Amino acid sequence: MKIAYISTYPPRECGIATFNNNLMNAVSANFPNRKSLLEGGFVVALNDSENLHEYEYPEEVKYIIRQDHQKDYIRAANYINTSTADVCIMEHEFGIYGGESGIYILPLINRLAKPLISILHTILREPSYVQRIIIREIAEQSSKVIVMSKRAVEFLTTIYEIPIEKIQIIEHGVPDVEAPEDNPVKNFPQFKNHRVLLTFGLISRNKGLETVVKALPKIVKKHPDVMYVILGNTHPGVIKNSGEEYRDHLKTLAAQLGVSKNLAFINKFVSEEELVNYLTACEVYVTPYLNEAQITSGTLSYAVGSGAAVVSTPYWHATELLDQNCGRLFDFKDDATLADIVNELLDQDRLLKELKENAYKYGLHLRWPVIGAEYINVARESCRTHDFSDKILRNSIVDPEVLPKFSLTHVRRLTDDTGIVQHAKYGIPNLKEGYCLDDNARALIMALMAYQRNKSQEAFELLPVYLSYIHYMQTEDGNFRNFLSFSREYLDEVGSEDSFGRTIWALGHLISCAASNSYREFALEIFKRSFPHFKALKHLRGLGNTIIGVSLYLQVFPTDEGMVNQLAELTQPLIDSYEHHRDTEWHWFEERMTYDNAILPLALLHSAEITGNEKAKEIALESMAFLDKLTLSNGYLSPVGNDGWYCKGGPFPVYDQQAIETMAMVLMHFQAYQIFHKPEYIEKMFLCYKWFLGENTLRAPLYDHETKGCCDGLLPTGINRNQGAESTLAYLISHLTVLKAFELEYEYNKVSQRLEIC
């Protein structure tokens, strides 16, 4: 039997990586004739880096997934399906996979043809909507879900509503090694002539190590030979964001309490053999975590398995594991009780010895080869019961393989410290034309979407540039100018209603998904100053863009009655205009279809989502159907051309097709899907997006793979080769929308499959 493992993997320093490596070795230990791990299967490893060569993986790693690359997950599924693996084991922790709460893993497991066993390392008592969906979908796709505690089973059955028969408890494994009689660790300076309290693992604030430091004065007063040893590196994520600030804080605290000489750090990631030596050399092992929400602790299991006397706060795994009389509990942040317990154990050798013996005996059934045998049994049963015909393997509505790699290269080329330049000659910024508010508003939306997707630092650094431009263009009375020369001179006194509306949209988007509180507060300030001008809006597209922005604002502030009323007032002119111009053959808002047409039904969809206005919803759907019939009937998108526009009863203008038309179509269909959950809207969204890639009237791609920009439109004579901000941003917003839609594949493919069966 061969197993494909999906997990992080050494040499990446990660608890899940260590666990998976141990599991692989444990399974192999049950087959003594195997000469290498590779004979028992292979690993699909998760990288936290764009660089495929970031880690020097061993030979058993056969495929690498870059965490934030959606295509890698699809290709990994294909690799596993075409391999000789009989079964797949996936380690699950939200943080090791890409997308919101690790949602990128779902397309992979949805495509697996092999039986899947999922090991859940984190099960939250209060999951977000997306986290609950992910766990439920993992359970549905798995033949068995493995957890490590009874509390985990309780959560899965009651909170996530997963059938009990899907779940199996297999406890966390521990090293199958004994401490040497002559333990070298006891001669280390931190241990020699000391009675050691030990904590190990990656260091971060949620570990609660300061509780032990605060207990030291009371302990040291009675036992001056005590040394508290903290073994392990600082967590890589902590290093990245705040360096060694926490470690330095602990040192400062110890100095203030007069126990610096009783605190020692050993900054290294140790092997299992070394770890057992450390655990058996200490008197007491302490896990002082700060809250109960820890369903599994590998460090705790290792300590018990090594026969250490454990003193711990009562997090979920600790209360369950230490119930075997192999440890003692103290309350969270209760350094006084911790000190009393440690002093009692150090005073009474009999008590200390009893805890260690109980822990050692219990740990024997946690040894990795024993645990490995349990996984082998689960794997065999999964292979035996797996029905290879019950899973409909079909192509997704959205094919990520056709999407170019997302890149901000051309946007950065067009952006300086003022904002994004509005025009380009070919792929070169045309500085003579200066800047406009429309494009900087779109750029802010795009950068926010890019940051939301994978916390892109590149996108984050662009946000203040575009937000600053919007602020600079706001007038004293709260309105906005539009145009600014390259020399930073205002070129108008008041901008168009379109530019006003697009700015409100961008501000609403920022308010609804702020990358930081300061940005949200700044956006709110600008947004509220512009509010008095809402009532003066007359043009439908200015109204439509503003409606979208206000709707996004109300997602965050739904009790703002004044803004709810304002949304209703902004929506009514669109309804009135539609009812005035509509007849049996013409289902539109005006006597002619001009530019940015899909913005109008898109705005009504947003408004209806917030207000529940059925008339707005009805008109949105009817006008969408009319627009789709006109522009998608050829099997590809052919938007209303700007060369004459489409007048009621007149010829349909084919050329001077603009990218903003396509962007609005993509956004409109995705919003329709989010409200109505019909897969046909995802199909139409993706069809519209492919206009950029060449599925259009000229069969010519507008996206430029060389510059990473987008050409300005389709002309009768060919492509407008200029790559300005409007078209490039329209492409990138569409691209990011498609990527967001792909995250929901588990949902719309399931509905689509049900429809096929019916």
Short mmCIF file of N, CA, C and O in Angstrom, two decimals, residues 266-378:
data_model
loop_
_atom_site.label_atom_id
_atom_site.label_comp_id
_atom_site.label_asym_id
_atom_site.label_seq_id
_atom_site.Cartn_x
_atom_site.Cartn_y
_atom_site.Cartn_z
N ILE A 266 17.28 28.38 25.02
CA ILE A 266 18.06 27.57 24.09
C ILE A 266 17.37 27.69 22.74
O ILE A 266 16.32 27.09 22.50
N ASN A 267 17.94 28.52 21.89
CA ASN A 267 17.29 28.89 20.63
C ASN A 267 17.65 27.90 19.53
O ASN A 267 18.56 28.13 18.74
N LYS A 268 16.95 26.79 19.49
CA LYS A 268 17.21 25.81 18.44
C LYS A 268 15.98 24.94 18.22
O LYS A 268 15.14 24.79 19.11
N PHE A 269 15.90 24.39 17.02
CA PHE A 269 14.86 23.44 16.65
C PHE A 269 15.49 22.06 16.78
O PHE A 269 16.39 21.71 16.03
N VAL A 270 15.07 21.26 17.78
CA VAL A 270 15.79 20.04 18.12
C VAL A 270 15.16 18.82 17.46
O VAL A 270 13.96 18.79 17.14
N SER A 271 15.97 17.77 17.27
CA SER A 271 15.48 16.50 16.76
C SER A 271 14.70 15.79 17.86
O SER A 271 14.77 16.16 19.03
N GLU A 272 13.98 14.74 17.47
CA GLU A 272 13.20 14.00 18.46
C GLU A 272 14.09 13.36 19.51
O GLU A 272 13.76 13.34 20.70
N GLU A 273 15.23 12.80 19.08
CA GLU A 273 16.14 12.17 20.04
C GLU A 273 16.63 13.20 21.06
O GLU A 273 16.66 12.93 22.27
N GLU A 274 16.99 14.37 20.57
CA GLU A 274 17.43 15.44 21.47
C GLU A 274 16.30 15.85 22.40
O GLU A 274 16.51 16.08 23.60
N LEU A 275 15.10 15.93 21.85
CA LEU A 275 13.96 16.39 22.63
C LEU A 275 13.67 15.45 23.80
O LEU A 275 13.40 15.89 24.93
N VAL A 276 13.73 14.15 23.54
CA VAL A 276 13.52 13.19 24.62
C VAL A 276 14.58 13.38 25.71
O VAL A 276 14.27 13.29 26.90
N ASN A 277 15.81 13.65 25.31
CA ASN A 277 16.86 13.90 26.29
C ASN A 277 16.54 15.12 27.16
O ASN A 277 16.73 15.10 28.37
N TYR A 278 16.04 16.17 26.52
CA TYR A 278 15.68 17.38 27.28
C TYR A 278 14.52 17.09 28.24
O TYR A 278 14.53 17.50 29.40
N LEU A 279 13.51 16.37 27.73
CA LEU A 279 12.32 16.11 28.55
C LEU A 279 12.63 15.23 29.75
O LEU A 279 12.07 15.41 30.84
N THR A 280 13.51 14.26 29.56
CA THR A 280 13.84 13.37 30.69
C THR A 280 14.87 13.99 31.62
O THR A 280 15.08 13.48 32.72
N ALA A 281 15.49 15.08 31.19
CA ALA A 281 16.46 15.76 32.06
C ALA A 281 15.80 16.80 32.96
O ALA A 281 16.40 17.26 33.93
N CYS A 282 14.56 17.18 32.65
CA CYS A 282 13.89 18.22 33.45
C CYS A 282 13.13 17.60 34.61
O CYS A 282 12.79 16.41 34.60
N GLU A 283 12.85 18.42 35.61
CA GLU A 283 12.03 17.97 36.75
C GLU A 283 10.54 18.11 36.43
O GLU A 283 9.75 17.21 36.71
N VAL A 284 10.18 19.26 35.84
CA VAL A 284 8.78 19.54 35.55
C VAL A 284 8.68 20.17 34.17
O VAL A 284 9.46 21.07 33.83
N TYR A 285 7.71 19.68 33.39
CA TYR A 285 7.44 20.29 32.10
C TYR A 285 6.19 21.15 32.23
O TYR A 285 5.17 20.71 32.77
N VAL A 286 6.25 22.40 31.72
CA VAL A 286 5.15 23.36 31.90
C VAL A 286 4.60 23.79 30.54
O VAL A 286 5.35 24.19 29.65
N THR A 287 3.26 23.71 30.40
CA THR A 287 2.59 24.33 29.23
C THR A 287 1.62 25.39 29.77
O THR A 287 0.51 25.06 30.18
N PRO A 288 2.03 26.66 29.76
CA PRO A 288 1.24 27.72 30.40
C PRO A 288 0.35 28.49 29.43
O PRO A 288 0.18 29.71 29.57
N TYR A 289 -0.23 27.80 28.42
CA TYR A 289 -0.99 28.48 27.38
C TYR A 289 -2.08 29.37 27.98
O TYR A 289 -2.60 29.09 29.05
N LEU A 290 -2.46 30.40 27.22
CA LEU A 290 -3.29 31.47 27.77
C LEU A 290 -4.79 31.25 27.68
O LEU A 290 -5.56 31.95 28.34
N ASN A 291 -5.26 30.31 26.86
CA ASN A 291 -6.70 30.07 26.81
C ASN A 291 -6.98 28.62 26.50
O ASN A 291 -6.09 27.87 26.07
N GLU A 292 -8.22 28.22 26.69
CA GLU A 292 -8.59 26.81 26.60
C GLU A 292 -8.67 26.29 25.17
O GLU A 292 -8.69 25.08 24.95
N ALA A 293 -8.69 27.19 24.20
CA ALA A 293 -8.99 26.79 22.82
C ALA A 293 -7.79 26.15 22.13
O ALA A 293 -7.27 26.67 21.14
N GLN A 294 -7.34 25.04 22.65
CA GLN A 294 -6.31 24.25 21.98
C GLN A 294 -6.75 22.80 22.02
O GLN A 294 -6.72 22.15 23.05
N ILE A 295 -7.17 22.32 20.86
CA ILE A 295 -7.76 20.98 20.78
C ILE A 295 -6.69 19.90 20.79
O ILE A 295 -6.93 18.77 21.21
N THR A 296 -5.48 20.24 20.31
CA THR A 296 -4.37 19.30 20.25
C THR A 296 -3.07 20.03 20.54
O THR A 296 -2.85 21.12 20.01
N SER A 297 -2.23 19.44 21.37
CA SER A 297 -0.91 19.99 21.64
C SER A 297 0.13 18.89 21.48
O SER A 297 0.19 17.96 22.29
N GLY A 298 0.90 18.96 20.42
CA GLY A 298 1.96 17.98 20.20
C GLY A 298 3.00 18.02 21.29
O GLY A 298 3.52 16.98 21.72
N THR A 299 3.32 19.22 21.76
CA THR A 299 4.34 19.34 22.81
C THR A 299 3.89 18.65 24.09
O THR A 299 4.68 18.01 24.77
N LEU A 300 2.61 18.78 24.41
CA LEU A 300 2.08 18.12 25.61
C LEU A 300 2.16 16.60 25.45
O LEU A 300 2.57 15.89 26.38
N SER A 301 1.76 16.09 24.29
CA SER A 301 1.83 14.64 24.05
C SER A 301 3.26 14.14 24.18
O SER A 301 3.51 13.09 24.78
N TYR A 302 4.21 14.88 23.62
CA TYR A 302 5.62 14.47 23.70
C TYR A 302 6.09 14.42 25.14
O TYR A 302 6.83 13.51 25.54
N ALA A 303 5.69 15.41 25.92
CA ALA A 303 6.12 15.46 27.32
C ALA A 303 5.59 14.26 28.10
O ALA A 303 6.33 13.59 28.82
N VAL A 304 4.30 13.96 27.93
CA VAL A 304 3.71 12.80 28.61
C VAL A 304 4.36 11.52 28.11
O VAL A 304 4.71 10.62 28.89
N GLY A 305 4.54 11.41 26.80
CA GLY A 305 5.13 10.21 26.23
C GLY A 305 6.55 9.95 26.70
O GLY A 305 7.00 8.80 26.74
N SER A 306 7.26 11.01 27.05
CA SER A 306 8.64 10.87 27.53
C SER A 306 8.71 10.63 29.03
O SER A 306 9.80 10.50 29.58
N GLY A 307 7.56 10.61 29.70
CA GLY A 307 7.54 10.36 31.13
C GLY A 307 7.87 11.58 31.96
O GLY A 307 8.43 11.46 33.06
N ALA A 308 7.55 12.78 31.44
CA ALA A 308 7.80 14.00 32.21
C ALA A 308 6.61 14.29 33.13
O ALA A 308 5.47 13.95 32.81
N ALA A 309 6.89 14.91 34.26
CA ALA A 309 5.82 15.40 35.14
C ALA A 309 5.34 16.72 34.55
O ALA A 309 6.12 17.66 34.40
N VAL A 310 4.06 16.78 34.19
CA VAL A 310 3.53 17.94 33.48
C VAL A 310 2.68 18.80 34.39
O VAL A 310 1.83 18.29 35.13
N VAL A 311 2.89 20.11 34.32
CA VAL A 311 2.03 21.09 34.98
C VAL A 311 1.52 22.02 33.87
O VAL A 311 2.32 22.57 33.11
N SER A 312 0.21 22.17 33.79
CA SER A 312 -0.35 22.86 32.63
C SER A 312 -1.58 23.68 33.00
O SER A 312 -2.27 23.38 33.97
N THR A 313 -1.85 24.69 32.16
CA THR A 313 -3.14 25.37 32.23
C THR A 313 -4.20 24.44 31.64
O THR A 313 -3.89 23.53 30.86
N PRO A 314 -5.48 24.64 31.97
CA PRO A 314 -6.52 23.69 31.59
C PRO A 314 -7.10 23.90 30.18
O PRO A 314 -8.31 24.03 30.01
N TYR A 315 -6.23 23.94 29.17
CA TYR A 315 -6.77 23.97 27.81
C TYR A 315 -7.32 22.58 27.50
O TYR A 315 -7.06 21.60 28.20
N TRP A 316 -8.09 22.48 26.42
CA TRP A 316 -8.88 21.29 26.16
C TRP A 316 -8.06 20.00 26.14
O TRP A 316 -8.42 19.01 26.77
N HIS A 317 -6.97 20.00 25.41
CA HIS A 317 -6.17 18.77 25.30
C HIS A 317 -5.56 18.40 26.65
O HIS A 317 -5.50 17.22 27.01
N ALA A 318 -5.13 19.41 27.40
CA ALA A 318 -4.49 19.14 28.69
C ALA A 318 -5.48 18.52 29.69
O ALA A 318 -5.14 17.57 30.40
N THR A 319 -6.69 19.04 29.75
CA THR A 319 -7.66 18.50 30.71
C THR A 319 -7.97 17.04 30.38
O THR A 319 -8.20 16.23 31.29
N GLU A 320 -7.94 16.70 29.11
CA GLU A 320 -8.24 15.32 28.70
C GLU A 320 -7.06 14.39 28.94
O GLU A 320 -7.21 13.31 29.51
N LEU A 321 -5.88 14.80 28.51
CA LEU A 321 -4.70 13.94 28.59
C LEU A 321 -4.21 13.77 30.02
O LEU A 321 -3.82 12.68 30.45
N LEU A 322 -4.23 14.86 30.80
CA LEU A 322 -3.71 14.80 32.17
C LEU A 322 -4.71 14.19 33.14
O LEU A 322 -4.42 14.03 34.32
N ASP A 323 -5.87 13.83 32.62
CA ASP A 323 -6.86 13.15 33.44
C ASP A 323 -6.38 11.75 33.85
O ASP A 323 -6.98 11.09 34.70
N GLN A 324 -5.26 11.31 33.24
CA GLN A 324 -4.70 10.00 33.55
C GLN A 324 -3.76 10.05 34.77
O GLN A 324 -2.94 9.17 34.96
N ASN A 325 -3.87 11.10 35.57
CA ASN A 325 -3.03 11.29 36.77
C ASN A 325 -1.54 11.32 36.41
O ASN A 325 -0.71 10.74 37.10
N CYS A 326 -1.26 12.01 35.31
CA CYS A 326 0.15 12.16 34.93
C CYS A 326 0.51 13.65 34.84
O CYS A 326 1.45 14.02 34.13
N GLY A 327 -0.23 14.48 35.55
CA GLY A 327 0.09 15.89 35.55
C GLY A 327 -0.84 16.66 36.47
O GLY A 327 -1.77 16.10 37.05
N ARG A 328 -0.57 17.94 36.62
CA ARG A 328 -1.38 18.82 37.47
C ARG A 328 -1.80 20.05 36.66
O ARG A 328 -1.09 20.48 35.74
N LEU A 329 -2.93 20.63 37.02
CA LEU A 329 -3.47 21.79 36.30
C LEU A 329 -3.48 23.03 37.18
O LEU A 329 -3.69 22.94 38.39
N PHE A 330 -3.27 24.20 36.56
CA PHE A 330 -3.46 25.48 37.23
C PHE A 330 -4.20 26.40 36.27
O PHE A 330 -4.20 26.18 35.06
N ASP A 331 -4.84 27.43 36.78
CA ASP A 331 -5.70 28.27 35.96
C ASP A 331 -4.87 29.20 35.07
O ASP A 331 -3.69 29.46 35.34
N PHE A 332 -5.50 29.70 34.01
CA PHE A 332 -4.82 30.58 33.07
C PHE A 332 -4.29 31.82 33.78
O PHE A 332 -4.99 32.45 34.57
N LYS A 333 -3.03 32.15 33.51
CA LYS A 333 -2.34 33.34 34.03
C LYS A 333 -2.19 33.32 35.55
O LYS A 333 -1.84 34.34 36.14
N ASP A 334 -2.43 32.17 36.18
CA ASP A 334 -2.38 32.08 37.65
C ASP A 334 -0.98 31.68 38.09
O ASP A 334 -0.70 30.51 38.41
N ASP A 335 -0.06 32.64 38.13
CA ASP A 335 1.33 32.34 38.47
C ASP A 335 1.49 31.92 39.93
O ASP A 335 2.38 31.14 40.27
N ALA A 336 0.60 32.39 40.81
CA ALA A 336 0.70 32.03 42.24
C ALA A 336 0.44 30.54 42.44
O ALA A 336 1.20 29.84 43.14
N THR A 337 -0.63 30.02 41.82
CA THR A 337 -0.95 28.59 41.95
C THR A 337 0.11 27.75 41.26
O THR A 337 0.49 26.68 41.76
N LEU A 338 0.61 28.20 40.14
CA LEU A 338 1.70 27.50 39.46
C LEU A 338 2.90 27.36 40.39
O LEU A 338 3.47 26.26 40.53
N ALA A 339 3.26 28.44 41.05
CA ALA A 339 4.40 28.40 41.98
C ALA A 339 4.14 27.41 43.12
O ALA A 339 5.04 26.63 43.50
N ASP A 340 2.93 27.39 43.66
CA ASP A 340 2.60 26.47 44.76
C ASP A 340 2.71 25.01 44.30
O ASP A 340 3.24 24.16 45.02
N ILE A 341 2.21 24.71 43.09
CA ILE A 341 2.26 23.34 42.58
C ILE A 341 3.71 22.90 42.37
O ILE A 341 4.11 21.79 42.76
N VAL A 342 4.50 23.76 41.73
CA VAL A 342 5.90 23.42 41.47
C VAL A 342 6.64 23.21 42.79
O VAL A 342 7.40 22.23 42.95
N ASN A 343 6.44 24.09 43.75
CA ASN A 343 7.11 23.94 45.05
C ASN A 343 6.70 22.63 45.73
O ASN A 343 7.53 21.93 46.32
N GLU A 344 5.43 22.29 45.64
CA GLU A 344 4.96 21.03 46.25
C GLU A 344 5.64 19.83 45.60
O GLU A 344 6.09 18.90 46.31
N LEU A 345 5.74 19.83 44.30
CA LEU A 345 6.37 18.71 43.60
C LEU A 345 7.86 18.63 43.89
O LEU A 345 8.42 17.52 44.05
N LEU A 346 8.52 19.76 43.94
CA LEU A 346 9.95 19.77 44.23
C LEU A 346 10.23 19.41 45.68
O LEU A 346 11.31 18.88 46.01
N ASP A 347 9.28 19.68 46.55
CA ASP A 347 9.43 19.32 47.97
C ASP A 347 9.21 17.83 48.20
O ASP A 347 9.78 17.25 49.14
N GLN A 348 8.36 17.20 47.38
CA GLN A 348 7.96 15.82 47.63
C GLN A 348 8.37 14.94 46.44
O GLN A 348 7.64 14.83 45.46
N ASP A 349 9.51 14.30 46.57
CA ASP A 349 10.03 13.45 45.49
C ASP A 349 9.05 12.33 45.12
O ASP A 349 8.97 11.92 43.97
N ARG A 350 8.31 11.82 46.12
CA ARG A 350 7.38 10.72 45.87
C ARG A 350 6.29 11.16 44.88
O ARG A 350 5.96 10.44 43.94
N LEU A 351 5.72 12.36 45.11
CA LEU A 351 4.69 12.89 44.21
C LEU A 351 5.24 13.08 42.79
O LEU A 351 4.60 12.72 41.80
N LEU A 352 6.42 13.63 42.71
CA LEU A 352 7.04 13.89 41.42
C LEU A 352 7.30 12.59 40.67
O LEU A 352 7.00 12.47 39.47
N LYS A 353 7.82 11.59 41.39
CA LYS A 353 8.11 10.29 40.79
C LYS A 353 6.84 9.61 40.31
O LYS A 353 6.80 9.00 39.23
N GLU A 354 5.77 9.72 41.09
CA GLU A 354 4.50 9.09 40.73
C GLU A 354 3.94 9.67 39.43
O GLU A 354 3.47 8.95 38.56
N LEU A 355 3.99 11.01 39.30
CA LEU A 355 3.51 11.64 38.07
C LEU A 355 4.32 11.19 36.87
O LEU A 355 3.76 10.90 35.80
N LYS A 356 5.63 11.10 37.03
CA LYS A 356 6.50 10.68 35.92
C LYS A 356 6.22 9.24 35.52
O LYS A 356 6.16 8.92 34.32
N GLU A 357 6.03 8.36 36.48
CA GLU A 357 5.76 6.95 36.18
C GLU A 357 4.42 6.79 35.47
O GLU A 357 4.30 6.03 34.50
N ASN A 358 3.41 7.52 35.95
CA ASN A 358 2.09 7.44 35.31
C ASN A 358 2.15 7.95 33.86
O ASN A 358 1.53 7.37 32.96
N ALA A 359 2.88 9.03 33.67
CA ALA A 359 3.01 9.59 32.32
C ALA A 359 3.72 8.60 31.40
O ALA A 359 3.29 8.37 30.26
N TYR A 360 4.78 7.98 31.89
CA TYR A 360 5.55 7.04 31.08
C TYR A 360 4.68 5.85 30.65
O TYR A 360 4.68 5.44 29.49
N LYS A 361 3.93 5.31 31.61
CA LYS A 361 3.08 4.14 31.32
C LYS A 361 2.00 4.50 30.29
O LYS A 361 1.74 3.73 29.36
N TYR A 362 1.38 5.66 30.47
CA TYR A 362 0.35 6.05 29.51
C TYR A 362 0.95 6.29 28.13
O TYR A 362 0.35 5.97 27.10
N GLY A 363 2.15 6.83 28.12
CA GLY A 363 2.80 7.17 26.85
C GLY A 363 3.19 5.99 26.00
O GLY A 363 3.42 6.14 24.79
N LEU A 364 3.24 4.79 26.59
CA LEU A 364 3.66 3.62 25.81
C LEU A 364 2.70 3.34 24.65
O LEU A 364 3.12 2.93 23.57
N HIS A 365 1.40 3.57 24.87
CA HIS A 365 0.46 3.31 23.78
C HIS A 365 0.36 4.47 22.79
O HIS A 365 -0.37 4.41 21.80
N LEU A 366 1.14 5.54 23.08
CA LEU A 366 1.20 6.67 22.15
C LEU A 366 2.44 6.61 21.25
O LEU A 366 2.63 7.49 20.41
N ARG A 367 3.28 5.60 21.45
CA ARG A 367 4.51 5.51 20.65
C ARG A 367 4.16 5.46 19.16
O ARG A 367 3.18 4.82 18.75
N TRP A 368 4.97 6.11 18.35
CA TRP A 368 4.65 6.28 16.94
C TRP A 368 4.37 4.98 16.18
O TRP A 368 3.41 4.93 15.39
N PRO A 369 5.12 3.91 16.37
CA PRO A 369 4.78 2.68 15.63
C PRO A 369 3.38 2.17 15.94
O PRO A 369 2.69 1.64 15.05
N VAL A 370 2.92 2.32 17.19
CA VAL A 370 1.57 1.92 17.57
C VAL A 370 0.55 2.79 16.84
O VAL A 370 -0.44 2.30 16.29
N ILE A 371 0.81 4.10 16.85
CA ILE A 371 -0.08 5.05 16.16
C ILE A 371 -0.07 4.78 14.66
O ILE A 371 -1.11 4.81 13.99
N GLY A 372 1.12 4.49 14.11
CA GLY A 372 1.23 4.18 12.68
C GLY A 372 0.38 3.00 12.28
O GLY A 372 -0.26 3.00 11.22
N ALA A 373 0.33 1.98 13.14
CA ALA A 373 -0.48 0.79 12.85
C ALA A 373 -1.96 1.15 12.79
O ALA A 373 -2.71 0.59 11.96
N GLU A 374 -2.40 2.09 13.64
CA GLU A 374 -3.80 2.51 13.59
C GLU A 374 -4.12 3.20 12.27
O GLU A 374 -5.19 2.99 11.68
N TYR A 375 -3.20 4.04 11.80
CA TYR A 375 -3.42 4.71 10.52
C TYR A 375 -3.43 3.72 9.36
O TYR A 375 -4.19 3.87 8.40
N ILE A 376 -2.60 2.68 9.45
CA ILE A 376 -2.60 1.66 8.40
C ILE A 376 -3.96 0.98 8.32
O ILE A 376 -4.50 0.75 7.22
N ASN A 377 -4.52 0.69 9.47
CA ASN A 377 -5.84 0.05 9.49
C ASN A 377 -6.91 0.95 8.87
O ASN A 377 -7.78 0.49 8.11
N VAL A 378 -6.84 2.24 9.19
CA VAL A 378 -7.80 3.19 8.62
C VAL A 378 -7.62 3.28 7.11
O VAL A 378 -8.60 3.29 6.34
#
